[in-house]
Short mmCIF file of C-alpha atoms in Angstrom, two decimals:
data_model
loop_
_atom_site.label_atom_id
_atom_site.label_comp_id
_atom_site.label_asym_id
_atom_site.label_seq_id
_atom_site.Cartn_x
_atom_site.Cartn_y
_atom_site.Cartn_z
CA ASN A 20 22.35 -5.96 26.46
CA HIS A 21 21.78 -3.73 23.27
CA LEU A 22 17.96 -4.31 23.13
CA ASN A 23 17.11 -3.14 26.60
CA LYS A 24 18.60 -0.01 26.29
CA THR A 25 17.53 3.41 25.51
CA VAL A 26 18.83 4.43 22.09
CA ASN A 27 18.49 7.64 19.88
CA LEU A 28 16.42 5.78 17.57
CA THR A 29 13.45 6.65 19.49
CA GLU A 30 14.22 10.49 19.54
CA LEU A 31 14.60 9.86 15.35
CA VAL A 32 11.38 8.19 15.78
CA LYS A 33 9.32 10.93 17.86
CA SER A 34 11.28 13.17 15.50
CA CYS A 35 9.84 11.88 12.20
CA SER A 36 5.90 11.70 13.86
CA ASN A 37 4.62 15.01 12.10
CA ASP A 38 5.73 13.20 8.41
CA PHE A 39 5.03 9.81 9.65
CA PRO A 40 2.05 9.84 12.13
CA PHE A 41 1.75 6.20 12.50
CA LEU A 42 4.91 6.43 14.38
CA CYS A 43 3.48 8.96 16.81
CA HIS A 44 4.14 8.03 20.67
CA ASN A 45 1.57 11.08 21.93
CA PRO A 46 -1.34 8.99 23.32
CA LYS A 47 -3.21 12.23 23.45
CA VAL A 48 -2.73 12.53 19.18
CA LEU A 49 -2.93 8.91 18.23
CA LYS A 50 -5.91 7.93 15.92
CA LYS A 51 -7.62 4.55 15.86
CA ARG A 52 -5.51 3.16 13.50
CA HIS A 53 -2.51 4.49 14.63
CA GLY A 54 -2.94 2.69 18.20
CA TYR A 55 -0.98 -0.88 17.00
CA SER A 56 2.40 1.42 17.23
CA PHE A 57 1.45 2.68 20.34
CA LEU A 58 0.92 -0.50 21.68
CA GLN A 59 4.32 -1.96 20.32
CA ASN A 60 5.92 0.85 22.04
CA ILE A 61 4.44 -0.19 25.47
CA LEU A 62 4.82 -3.62 25.09
CA PHE A 63 8.32 -3.58 24.33
CA THR A 64 11.58 -1.60 24.18
CA PRO A 65 12.33 0.64 22.02
CA VAL A 66 14.65 -1.33 19.56
CA ILE A 67 12.30 -4.07 19.01
CA ALA A 68 9.35 -2.02 19.05
CA ALA A 69 10.97 -0.30 15.66
CA ALA A 70 12.39 -3.21 14.16
CA SER A 71 9.16 -5.02 14.52
CA LEU A 72 7.16 -1.78 12.99
CA ALA A 73 9.64 -1.95 10.24
CA VAL A 74 8.88 -5.25 9.56
CA MET A 75 5.56 -4.52 9.29
CA LEU A 76 5.46 -1.31 7.11
CA THR A 77 8.14 -2.71 5.05
CA GLY A 78 7.41 -6.39 4.85
CA ASP A 79 3.44 -5.92 4.16
CA ALA A 80 4.65 -3.07 1.24
CA PHE A 81 7.11 -5.59 -0.64
CA ALA A 82 4.58 -8.69 -0.19
CA ALA A 83 1.85 -6.71 -1.83
CA LEU A 84 4.09 -4.77 -4.57
CA ILE A 85 6.25 -8.04 -5.69
CA GLY A 86 3.16 -10.59 -5.03
CA ARG A 87 0.65 -8.61 -7.20
CA ARG A 88 3.39 -7.92 -9.98
CA PHE A 89 5.31 -11.20 -10.03
CA GLY A 90 3.18 -13.83 -7.64
CA ARG A 91 3.26 -16.90 -10.21
CA HIS A 92 2.74 -19.56 -7.60
CA LYS A 93 -0.24 -19.18 -5.54
CA LEU A 94 0.13 -20.56 -1.52
CA VAL A 95 -3.07 -19.75 0.07
CA ASN A 96 -5.50 -17.16 0.54
CA GLY A 97 -5.05 -15.64 -2.93
CA LYS A 98 -1.34 -14.87 -1.53
CA SER A 99 1.63 -16.23 -3.55
CA LEU A 100 4.96 -17.48 -2.82
CA GLU A 101 7.08 -14.50 -4.47
CA GLY A 102 5.25 -12.08 -2.19
CA THR A 103 6.31 -14.13 0.74
CA VAL A 104 9.24 -14.54 0.22
CA SER A 105 9.78 -10.88 -0.59
CA PHE A 106 8.04 -10.15 2.73
CA PHE A 107 10.74 -12.14 4.71
CA ILE A 108 13.71 -10.53 2.27
CA ALA A 109 12.41 -6.97 2.96
CA GLY A 110 11.24 -7.68 6.38
CA PHE A 111 14.65 -8.25 7.65
CA ALA A 112 16.44 -6.47 5.90
CA ALA A 113 14.39 -3.43 7.60
CA LEU A 114 15.42 -5.41 10.89
CA SER A 115 18.79 -5.20 10.15
CA ILE A 116 19.07 -2.06 9.24
CA VAL A 117 17.27 -1.21 12.98
CA PHE A 118 19.58 -3.65 14.53
CA LEU A 119 22.84 -1.93 13.10
CA VAL A 120 21.86 1.60 13.76
CA SER A 121 21.02 0.66 17.14
CA GLY A 122 24.58 -1.41 18.14
CA VAL A 123 22.60 -4.83 18.56
CA HIS A 124 25.22 -7.85 18.57
CA SER A 125 25.24 -9.57 15.40
CA SER A 126 24.82 -13.16 17.02
CA PHE A 127 20.98 -11.69 17.77
CA TYR A 128 20.11 -11.39 13.93
CA PHE A 129 19.15 -15.18 13.56
CA CYS A 130 16.66 -14.36 16.49
CA GLY A 131 15.39 -11.62 14.30
CA ALA A 132 15.27 -13.94 11.20
CA ALA A 133 13.27 -16.26 13.26
CA GLY A 134 10.55 -13.37 14.11
CA VAL A 135 10.51 -12.26 10.64
CA LEU A 136 9.41 -15.91 8.99
CA LEU A 137 7.09 -16.08 11.52
CA ALA A 138 5.52 -12.78 11.07
CA ALA A 139 5.83 -14.08 7.19
CA LEU A 140 3.44 -16.54 8.23
CA VAL A 141 1.30 -14.86 10.29
CA GLU A 142 0.46 -12.29 7.07
CA LEU A 143 0.40 -15.69 5.19
CA PHE A 144 -2.37 -16.82 7.37
CA GLN A 145 -3.90 -13.86 8.38
CA LYS A 146 -7.80 -14.61 7.17
CA GLN A 147 -7.49 -18.02 9.47
CA LEU A 148 -6.19 -15.65 12.26
CA LYS A 149 -9.21 -13.27 11.74
CA LEU A 150 -7.17 -10.46 13.06
CA ASP A 151 -5.36 -7.25 11.48
CA ASP A 152 -2.57 -7.92 10.15
CA ASN A 153 -1.05 -4.32 11.18
CA PHE A 154 -1.72 -6.02 14.77
CA THR A 155 -0.27 -9.78 14.39
CA VAL A 156 2.78 -8.74 12.16
CA PRO A 157 4.60 -6.67 14.47
CA LEU A 158 3.72 -8.69 17.80
CA ALA A 159 5.05 -11.77 16.21
CA VAL A 160 8.63 -10.51 15.62
CA GLY A 161 8.07 -8.36 19.19
CA CYS A 162 7.20 -11.18 20.94
CA VAL A 163 10.11 -13.33 19.22
CA LEU A 164 12.84 -10.65 20.03
CA PHE A 165 11.33 -10.44 23.55
CA LEU A 166 11.61 -14.03 24.35
CA ALA A 167 15.27 -14.15 23.06
CA VAL A 168 16.23 -11.71 25.27
CA LYS A 169 14.76 -12.95 28.11
CA MET A 170 16.36 -16.14 27.50
CA GLY A 171 19.78 -14.32 27.22
CA ILE A 172 20.14 -15.32 23.08
#
């Protein structure tokens, strides 16, 4: 299974640590705000961790940009339908790129979409969860992908 193997993507992420400190893998240089990405790397395989973090980074950014600029249909917590849909689209695109680079079988993309959908809902209801979305979003994606691997999907 491609999700269980160590890929060169891990080396790529490590080499980007200087430019993108949130991707840092060295616990000695992690600051408190970077601890969530460190936790992802402990809990999940490198591909699942990279995909989870990619969903958080792109989905959250696109949701904020699109939701603030084009958000007309309010849902809950001041968040818009447009922002939530853009979270899903951007998050799934980022997850797909990680999967493509890592050689993940195409049948696993459906599980990725389910994980991104859960992450979009977690982002939408972050105030009710009373947890940082930078923690809950990648955790949601990672757990769905982890369970899919364990179930042999």
